[in-house]
XYZ file of N, CA, C and O in Angstrom:
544
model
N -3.659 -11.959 -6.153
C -2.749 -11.603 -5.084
C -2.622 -10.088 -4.941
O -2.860 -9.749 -3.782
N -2.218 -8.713 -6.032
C -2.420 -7.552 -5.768
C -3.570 -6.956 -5.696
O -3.570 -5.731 -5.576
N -5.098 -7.841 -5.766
C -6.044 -7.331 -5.108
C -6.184 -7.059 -3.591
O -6.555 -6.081 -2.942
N -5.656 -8.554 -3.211
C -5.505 -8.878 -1.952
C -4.757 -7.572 -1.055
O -5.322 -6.807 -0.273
N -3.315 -7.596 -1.444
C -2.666 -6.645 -1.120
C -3.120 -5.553 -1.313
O -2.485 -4.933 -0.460
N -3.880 -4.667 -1.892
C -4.265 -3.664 -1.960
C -5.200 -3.087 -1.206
O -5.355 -1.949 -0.764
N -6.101 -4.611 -1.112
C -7.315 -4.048 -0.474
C -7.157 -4.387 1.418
O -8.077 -4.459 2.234
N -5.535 -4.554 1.674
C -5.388 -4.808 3.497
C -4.133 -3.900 3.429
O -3.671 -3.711 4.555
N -3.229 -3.089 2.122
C -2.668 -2.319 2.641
C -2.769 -1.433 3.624
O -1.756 -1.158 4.268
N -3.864 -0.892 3.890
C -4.903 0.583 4.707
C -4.407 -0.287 6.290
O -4.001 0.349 7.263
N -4.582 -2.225 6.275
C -4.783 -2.255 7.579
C -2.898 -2.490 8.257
O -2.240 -2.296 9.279
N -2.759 -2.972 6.983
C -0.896 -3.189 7.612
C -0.540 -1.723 7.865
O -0.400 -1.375 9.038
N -0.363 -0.733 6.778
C 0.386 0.290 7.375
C -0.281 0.972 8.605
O 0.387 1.568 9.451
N -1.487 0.864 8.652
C -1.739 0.851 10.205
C -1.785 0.650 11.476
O -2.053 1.172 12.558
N -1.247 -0.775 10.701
C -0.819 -1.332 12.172
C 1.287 -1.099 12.357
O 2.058 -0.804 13.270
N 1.379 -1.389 11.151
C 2.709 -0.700 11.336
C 3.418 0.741 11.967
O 4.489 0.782 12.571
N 2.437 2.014 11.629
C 2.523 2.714 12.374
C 2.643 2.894 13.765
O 3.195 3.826 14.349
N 1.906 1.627 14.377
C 1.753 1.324 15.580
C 2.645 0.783 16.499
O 2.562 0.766 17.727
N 3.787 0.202 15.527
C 4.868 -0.138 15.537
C 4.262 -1.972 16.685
O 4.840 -2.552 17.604
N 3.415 -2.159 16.232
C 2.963 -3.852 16.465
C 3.101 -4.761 15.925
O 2.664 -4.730 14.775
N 3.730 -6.011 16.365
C 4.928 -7.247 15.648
C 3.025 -7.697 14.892
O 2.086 -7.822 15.677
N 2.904 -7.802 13.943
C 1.776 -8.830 13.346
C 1.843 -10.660 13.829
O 0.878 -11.424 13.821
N 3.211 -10.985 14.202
C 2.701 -11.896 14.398
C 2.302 -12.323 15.907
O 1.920 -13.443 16.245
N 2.513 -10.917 16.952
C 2.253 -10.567 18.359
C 0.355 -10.221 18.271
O -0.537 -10.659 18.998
N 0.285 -9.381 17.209
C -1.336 -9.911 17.439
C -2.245 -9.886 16.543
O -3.130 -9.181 16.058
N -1.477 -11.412 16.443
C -2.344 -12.288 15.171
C -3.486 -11.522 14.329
O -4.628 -11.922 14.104
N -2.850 -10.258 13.903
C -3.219 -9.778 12.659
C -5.315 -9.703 13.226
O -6.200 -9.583 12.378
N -5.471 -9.762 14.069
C -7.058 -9.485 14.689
C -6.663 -7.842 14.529
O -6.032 -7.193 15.363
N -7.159 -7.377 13.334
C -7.751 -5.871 12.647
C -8.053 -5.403 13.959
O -7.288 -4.949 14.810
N -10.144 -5.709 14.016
C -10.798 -5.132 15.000
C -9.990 -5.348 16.640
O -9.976 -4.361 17.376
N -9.479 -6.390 17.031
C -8.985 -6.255 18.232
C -7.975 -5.104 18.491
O -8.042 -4.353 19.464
N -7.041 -5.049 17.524
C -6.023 -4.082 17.554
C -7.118 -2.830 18.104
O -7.334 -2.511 19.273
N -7.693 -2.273 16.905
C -8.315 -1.337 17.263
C -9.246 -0.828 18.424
O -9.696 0.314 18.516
N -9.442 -1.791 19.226
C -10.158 -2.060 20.771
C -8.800 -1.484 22.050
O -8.771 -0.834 23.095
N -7.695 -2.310 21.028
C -6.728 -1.895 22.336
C -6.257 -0.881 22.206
O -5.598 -0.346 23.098
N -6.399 -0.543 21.463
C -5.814 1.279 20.976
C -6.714 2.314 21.484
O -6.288 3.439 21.748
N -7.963 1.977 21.635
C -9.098 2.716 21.962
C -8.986 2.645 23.540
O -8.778 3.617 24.267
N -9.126 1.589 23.871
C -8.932 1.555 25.782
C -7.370 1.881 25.916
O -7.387 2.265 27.085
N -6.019 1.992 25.517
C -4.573 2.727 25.745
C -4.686 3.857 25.675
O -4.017 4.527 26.461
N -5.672 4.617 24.606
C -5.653 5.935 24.083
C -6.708 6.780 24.625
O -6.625 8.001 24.764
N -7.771 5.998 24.941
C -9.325 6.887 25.224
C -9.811 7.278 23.837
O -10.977 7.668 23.787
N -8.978 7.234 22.469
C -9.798 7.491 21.319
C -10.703 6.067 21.251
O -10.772 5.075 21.977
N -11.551 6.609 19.632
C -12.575 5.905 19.375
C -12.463 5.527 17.770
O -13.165 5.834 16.807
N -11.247 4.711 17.912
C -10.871 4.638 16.086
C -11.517 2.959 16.228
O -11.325 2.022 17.002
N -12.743 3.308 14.485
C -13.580 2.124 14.151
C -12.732 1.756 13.042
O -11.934 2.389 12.351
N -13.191 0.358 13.065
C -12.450 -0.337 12.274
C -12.038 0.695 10.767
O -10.927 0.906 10.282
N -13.084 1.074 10.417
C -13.278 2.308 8.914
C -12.102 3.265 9.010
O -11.352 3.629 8.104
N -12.097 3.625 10.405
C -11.240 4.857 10.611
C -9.843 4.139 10.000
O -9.292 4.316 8.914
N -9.503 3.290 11.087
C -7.953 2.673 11.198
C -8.008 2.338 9.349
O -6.990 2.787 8.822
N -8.741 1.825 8.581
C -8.022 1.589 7.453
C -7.872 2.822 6.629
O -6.773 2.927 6.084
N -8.898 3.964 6.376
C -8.934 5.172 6.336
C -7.702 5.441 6.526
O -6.997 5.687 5.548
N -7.037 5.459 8.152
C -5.894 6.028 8.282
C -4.910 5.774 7.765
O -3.989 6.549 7.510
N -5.024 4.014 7.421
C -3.718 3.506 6.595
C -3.636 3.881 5.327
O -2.542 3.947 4.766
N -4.946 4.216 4.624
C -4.412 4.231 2.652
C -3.937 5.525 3.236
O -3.193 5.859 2.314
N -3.862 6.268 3.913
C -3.391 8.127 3.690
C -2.312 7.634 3.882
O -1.625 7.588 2.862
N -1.669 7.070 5.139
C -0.736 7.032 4.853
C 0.192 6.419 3.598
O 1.135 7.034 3.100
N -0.242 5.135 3.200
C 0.146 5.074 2.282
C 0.459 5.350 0.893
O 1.375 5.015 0.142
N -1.120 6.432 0.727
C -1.015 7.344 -0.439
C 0.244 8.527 -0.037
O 1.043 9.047 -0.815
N 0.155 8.658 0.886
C 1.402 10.000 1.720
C 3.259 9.348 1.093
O 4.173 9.926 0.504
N 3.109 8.121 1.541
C 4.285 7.684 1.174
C 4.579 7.829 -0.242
O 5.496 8.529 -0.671
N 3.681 7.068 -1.043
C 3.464 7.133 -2.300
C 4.159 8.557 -3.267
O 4.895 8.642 -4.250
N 3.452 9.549 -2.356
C 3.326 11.018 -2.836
C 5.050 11.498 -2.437
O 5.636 12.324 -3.137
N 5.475 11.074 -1.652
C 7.004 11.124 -1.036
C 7.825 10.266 -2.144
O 8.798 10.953 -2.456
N 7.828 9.457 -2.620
C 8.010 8.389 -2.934
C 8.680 9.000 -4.458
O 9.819 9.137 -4.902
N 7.191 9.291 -4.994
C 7.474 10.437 -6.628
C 7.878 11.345 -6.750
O 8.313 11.604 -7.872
N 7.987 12.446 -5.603
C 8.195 13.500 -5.373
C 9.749 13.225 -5.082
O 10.395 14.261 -5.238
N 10.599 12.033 -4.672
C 12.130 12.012 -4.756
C 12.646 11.349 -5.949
O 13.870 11.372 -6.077
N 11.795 10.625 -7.055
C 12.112 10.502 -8.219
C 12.022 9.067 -8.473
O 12.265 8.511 -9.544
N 11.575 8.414 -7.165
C 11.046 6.518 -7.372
C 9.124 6.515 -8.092
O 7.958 6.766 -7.786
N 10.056 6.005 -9.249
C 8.534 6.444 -10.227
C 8.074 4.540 -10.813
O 8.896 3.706 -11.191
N 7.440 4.458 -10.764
C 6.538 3.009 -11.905
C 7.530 1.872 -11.738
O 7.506 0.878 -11.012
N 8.502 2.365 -12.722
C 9.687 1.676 -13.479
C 10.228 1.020 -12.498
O 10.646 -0.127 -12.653
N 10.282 1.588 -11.490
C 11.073 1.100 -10.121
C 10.180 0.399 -9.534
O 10.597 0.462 -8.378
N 9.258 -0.220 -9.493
C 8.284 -0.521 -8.680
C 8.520 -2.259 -9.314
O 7.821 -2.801 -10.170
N 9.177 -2.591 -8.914
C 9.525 -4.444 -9.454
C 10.059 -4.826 -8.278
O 10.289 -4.190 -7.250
N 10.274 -6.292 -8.659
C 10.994 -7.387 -7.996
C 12.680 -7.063 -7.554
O 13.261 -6.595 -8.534
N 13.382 -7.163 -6.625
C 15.080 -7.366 -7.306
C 15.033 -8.956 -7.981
O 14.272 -9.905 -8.171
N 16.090 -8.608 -8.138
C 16.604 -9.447 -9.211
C 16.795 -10.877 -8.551
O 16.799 -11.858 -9.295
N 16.934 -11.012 -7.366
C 16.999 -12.191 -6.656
C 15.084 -12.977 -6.709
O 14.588 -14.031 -7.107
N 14.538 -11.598 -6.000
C 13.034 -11.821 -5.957
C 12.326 -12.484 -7.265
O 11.392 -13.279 -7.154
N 12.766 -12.151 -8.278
C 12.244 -12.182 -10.251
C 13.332 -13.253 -10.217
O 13.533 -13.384 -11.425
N 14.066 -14.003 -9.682
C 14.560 -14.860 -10.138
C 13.733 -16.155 -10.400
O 12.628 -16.280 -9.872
N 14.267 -17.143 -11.229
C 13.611 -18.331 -11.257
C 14.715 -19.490 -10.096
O 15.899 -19.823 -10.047
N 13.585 -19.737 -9.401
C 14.690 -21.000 -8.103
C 14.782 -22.157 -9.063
O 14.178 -22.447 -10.096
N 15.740 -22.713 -8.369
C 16.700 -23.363 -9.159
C 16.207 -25.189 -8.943
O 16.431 -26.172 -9.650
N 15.361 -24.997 -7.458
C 15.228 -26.153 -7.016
C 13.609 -26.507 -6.225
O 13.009 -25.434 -6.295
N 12.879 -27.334 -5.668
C 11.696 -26.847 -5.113
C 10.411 -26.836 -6.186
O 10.672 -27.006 -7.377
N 9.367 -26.686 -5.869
C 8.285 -26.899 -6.919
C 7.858 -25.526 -6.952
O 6.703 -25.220 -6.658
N 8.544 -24.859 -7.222
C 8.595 -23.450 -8.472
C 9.540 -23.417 -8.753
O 10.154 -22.351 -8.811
N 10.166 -24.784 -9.106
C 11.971 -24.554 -9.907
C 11.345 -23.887 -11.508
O 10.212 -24.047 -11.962
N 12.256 -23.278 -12.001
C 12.051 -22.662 -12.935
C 10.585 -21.340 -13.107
O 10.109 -20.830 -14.121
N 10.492 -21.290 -12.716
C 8.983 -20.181 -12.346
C 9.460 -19.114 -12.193
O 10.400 -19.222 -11.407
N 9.333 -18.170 -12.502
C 9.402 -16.633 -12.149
C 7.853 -16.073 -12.039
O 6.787 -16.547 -12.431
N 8.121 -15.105 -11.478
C 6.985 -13.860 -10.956
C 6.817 -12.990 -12.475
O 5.830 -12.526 -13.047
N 8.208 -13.018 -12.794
C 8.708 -11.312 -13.659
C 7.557 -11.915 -15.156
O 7.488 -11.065 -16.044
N 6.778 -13.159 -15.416
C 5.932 -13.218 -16.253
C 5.284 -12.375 -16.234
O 5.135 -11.589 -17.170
N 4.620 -12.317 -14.935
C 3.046 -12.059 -14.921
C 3.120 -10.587 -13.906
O 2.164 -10.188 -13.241
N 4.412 -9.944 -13.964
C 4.708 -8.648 -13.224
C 4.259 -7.396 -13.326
O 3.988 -6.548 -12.476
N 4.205 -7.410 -14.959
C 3.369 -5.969 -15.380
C 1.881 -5.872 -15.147
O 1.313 -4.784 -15.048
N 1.061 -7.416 -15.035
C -0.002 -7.493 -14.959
C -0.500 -7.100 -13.268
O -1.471 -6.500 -12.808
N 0.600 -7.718 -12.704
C -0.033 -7.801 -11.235
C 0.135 -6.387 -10.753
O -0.581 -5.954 -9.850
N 1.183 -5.560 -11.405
C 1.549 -4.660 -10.576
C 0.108 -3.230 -10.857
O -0.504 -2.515 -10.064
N 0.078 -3.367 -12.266
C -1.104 -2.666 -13.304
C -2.482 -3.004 -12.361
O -3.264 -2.092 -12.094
N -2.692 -4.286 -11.918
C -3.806 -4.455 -11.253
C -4.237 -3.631 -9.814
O -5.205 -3.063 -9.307
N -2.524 -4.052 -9.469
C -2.621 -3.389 -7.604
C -2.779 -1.738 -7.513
O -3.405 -1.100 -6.666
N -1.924 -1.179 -8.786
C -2.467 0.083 -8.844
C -4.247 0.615 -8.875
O -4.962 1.248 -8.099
N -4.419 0.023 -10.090
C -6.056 0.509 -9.834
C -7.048 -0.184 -8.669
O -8.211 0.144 -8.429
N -6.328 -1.145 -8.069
C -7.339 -1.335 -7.079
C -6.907 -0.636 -6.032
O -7.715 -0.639 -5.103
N -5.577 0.174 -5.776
C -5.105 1.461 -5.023
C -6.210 2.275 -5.274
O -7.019 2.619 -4.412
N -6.249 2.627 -6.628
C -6.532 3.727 -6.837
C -6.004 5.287 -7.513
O -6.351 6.458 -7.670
N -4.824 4.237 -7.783
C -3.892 5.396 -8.813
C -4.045 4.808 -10.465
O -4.877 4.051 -10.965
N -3.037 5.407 -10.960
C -2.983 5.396 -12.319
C -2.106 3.794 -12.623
O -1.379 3.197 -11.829
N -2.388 3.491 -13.694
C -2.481 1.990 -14.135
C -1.149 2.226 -14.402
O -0.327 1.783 -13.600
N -0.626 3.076 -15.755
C 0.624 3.250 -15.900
C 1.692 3.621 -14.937
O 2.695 2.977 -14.627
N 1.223 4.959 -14.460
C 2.282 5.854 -13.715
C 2.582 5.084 -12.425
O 3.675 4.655 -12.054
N 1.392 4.993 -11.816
C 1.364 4.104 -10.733
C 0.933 5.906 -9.504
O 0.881 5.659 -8.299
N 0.783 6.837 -9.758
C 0.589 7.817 -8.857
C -0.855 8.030 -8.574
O -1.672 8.108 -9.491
N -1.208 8.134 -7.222
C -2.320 8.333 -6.508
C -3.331 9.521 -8.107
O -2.932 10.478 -8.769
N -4.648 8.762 -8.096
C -5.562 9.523 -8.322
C -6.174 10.908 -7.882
O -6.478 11.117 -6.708
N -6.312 11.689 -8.713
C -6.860 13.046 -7.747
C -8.372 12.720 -6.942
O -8.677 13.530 -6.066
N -9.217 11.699 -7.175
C -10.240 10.960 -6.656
C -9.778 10.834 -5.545
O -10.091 11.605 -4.638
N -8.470 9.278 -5.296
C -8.554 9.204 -4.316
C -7.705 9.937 -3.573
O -7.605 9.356 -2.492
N -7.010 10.952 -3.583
C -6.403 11.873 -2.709
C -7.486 12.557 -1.857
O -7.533 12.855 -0.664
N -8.412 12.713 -2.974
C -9.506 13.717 -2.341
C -10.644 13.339 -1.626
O -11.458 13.894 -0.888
N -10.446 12.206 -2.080
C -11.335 10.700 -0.790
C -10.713 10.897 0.414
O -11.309 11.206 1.446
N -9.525 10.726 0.314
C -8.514 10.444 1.430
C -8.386 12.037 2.472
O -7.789 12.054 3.549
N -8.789 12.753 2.115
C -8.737 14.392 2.662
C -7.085 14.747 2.079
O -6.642 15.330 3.068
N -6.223 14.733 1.306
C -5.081 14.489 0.643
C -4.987 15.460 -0.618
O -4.087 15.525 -1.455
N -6.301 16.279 -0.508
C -6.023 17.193 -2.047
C -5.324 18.254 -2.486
O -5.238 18.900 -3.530
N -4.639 18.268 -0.945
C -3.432 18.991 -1.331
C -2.340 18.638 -2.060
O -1.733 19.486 -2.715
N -2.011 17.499 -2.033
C -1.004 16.766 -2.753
C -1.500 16.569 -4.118
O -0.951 15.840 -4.944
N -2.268 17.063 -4.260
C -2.496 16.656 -6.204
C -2.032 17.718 -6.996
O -2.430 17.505 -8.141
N -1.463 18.630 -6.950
C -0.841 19.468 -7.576
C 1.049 19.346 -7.781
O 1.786 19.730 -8.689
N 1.323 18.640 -6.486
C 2.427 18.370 -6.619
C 3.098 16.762 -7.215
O 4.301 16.499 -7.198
N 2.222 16.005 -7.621
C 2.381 14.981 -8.499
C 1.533 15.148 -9.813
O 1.830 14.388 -10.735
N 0.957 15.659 -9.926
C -0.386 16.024 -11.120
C 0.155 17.257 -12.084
O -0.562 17.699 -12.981
């Protein structure tokens, strides 16, 4: 599951930027990017638009540490990590298998396993290498 998420963050916060309901258009990536291109006259390829999303999301990220929301904070609330009471995940929690998933979604980000902060790699993938001095 935090592979998953990791590897379509680039396309949600992109489309979020866009400020477009996902379930208004049915999550079609490449279409989005067709209608943005004929609204705009730009020429953003599918590569670009996810491109555009990890920056941003590494950007947030970099905002994120830089006000003092570090790793530790990066969980469930307490409602979310709860175990339901009723339903076929009565008794089940997430908060088992939390350190694992979260440890995973980082490096398939591309940050640090522990810290959870953007790599100087991928900042500098991202055109972002300015920001590695101020989390690094």
């Amino acid at each position: 599951m935090s592979t998953l998420v990791a590897k379509t963050k680039g396309s949600m916060q992109f489309e979020d930027s866009l400020v477009v309901c996902r379930l208004a258009s049915g999550s079609d990536f490449i279409l989005l990017c067709k209608v943005l291109n004929a609204v705009t006259g730009w020429n953003f390829s599918v590569e670009t638009a996810m491109t555009t999303g990890k920056r941003i999301v590494n950007l947030l990220k970099v905002f994120n540490l830089r006000q003092g929301i570090y790793a530790e904070m990066d969980g469930p609330s307490e409602r979310y990590g709860s175990s339901p009471s009723e339903g076929p995940a009565k008794g089940k929690s997430i908060l088992v298998s939390w350190k694992e998933m979260l440890r995973n979604y980082y490096l398939n980000m591309g940050w640090d396993a522990e810290s959870g902060k953007p790599l100087p790699e991928t900042l500098k993938n991202l055109g972002l290498e300015h920001l590695i001095g101020r989390i690094w």
